[in-house]
PDB file of C-alpha atoms in Angstrom:
ATOM      1  CA  MET O 439      71.808  21.255 -35.386  1.00  0.00           C
ATOM      2  CA  LYS O 440      71.369  20.240 -31.757  1.00  0.00           C
ATOM      3  CA  LYS O 441      73.675  17.774 -29.999  1.00  0.00           C
ATOM      4  CA  ALA O 442      70.983  15.062 -29.878  1.00  0.00           C
ATOM      5  CA  GLU O 443      70.331  15.481 -33.616  1.00  0.00           C
ATOM      6  CA  LYS O 444      74.051  15.105 -34.361  1.00  0.00           C
ATOM      7  CA  LYS O 445      74.240  11.888 -32.321  1.00  0.00           C
ATOM      8  CA  ALA O 446      71.114  10.510 -34.009  1.00  0.00           C
ATOM      9  CA  SER O 447      72.571  11.175 -37.468  1.00  0.00           C
ATOM     10  CA  VAL O 448      75.496   8.780 -36.848  1.00  0.00           C
ATOM     11  CA  THR O 449      74.287   5.283 -37.631  1.00  0.00           C
ATOM     12  CA  GLY O 450      75.784   1.963 -38.678  1.00  0.00           C
ATOM     13  CA  ASP O 451      79.506   1.319 -38.596  1.00  0.00           C
ATOM     14  CA  VAL O 452      80.578   4.963 -38.457  1.00  0.00           C
ATOM     15  CA  ILE O 453      83.419   6.176 -36.252  1.00  0.00           C
ATOM     16  CA  ILE O 454      83.995   9.908 -35.881  1.00  0.00           C
ATOM     17  CA  VAL O 455      87.191  11.184 -34.264  1.00  0.00           C
ATOM     18  CA  GLY O 456      88.025  14.778 -33.437  1.00  0.00           C
ATOM     19  CA  VAL O 457      91.520  15.793 -32.327  1.00  0.00           C
ATOM     20  CA  ASP O 458      92.720  19.156 -31.068  1.00  0.00           C
ATOM     21  CA  ILE O 459      96.444  18.948 -31.797  1.00  0.00           C
ATOM     22  CA  ALA O 460      97.155  22.221 -29.974  1.00  0.00           C
ATOM     23  CA  LYS O 461      96.376  20.688 -26.561  1.00  0.00           C
ATOM     24  CA  LYS O 462      98.960  19.124 -24.250  1.00  0.00           C
ATOM     25  CA  LYS O 463      96.483  16.503 -23.019  1.00  0.00           C
ATOM     26  CA  HIS O 464      94.320  14.423 -25.318  1.00  0.00           C
ATOM     27  CA  TRP O 465      91.046  12.698 -24.492  1.00  0.00           C
ATOM     28  CA  ALA O 466      88.987  10.217 -26.442  1.00  0.00           C
ATOM     29  CA  ARG O 467      85.282   9.490 -26.152  1.00  0.00           C
ATOM     30  CA  ILE O 468      83.368   6.575 -27.597  1.00  0.00           C
ATOM     31  CA  TYR O 469      79.629   6.988 -27.942  1.00  0.00           C
ATOM     32  CA  ASN O 470      77.598   3.804 -28.324  1.00  0.00           C
ATOM     33  CA  PRO O 471      73.823   4.277 -28.248  1.00  0.00           C
TER      34      PRO O 471
END
């Protein structure tokens, strides 16, 4: 699945969060089409 297809599959009031707990720094990204 391509990146654009993944973004298009998230609709409605869905929030997806990914966390890499092995990192020393953490970043968050909010995508709002």
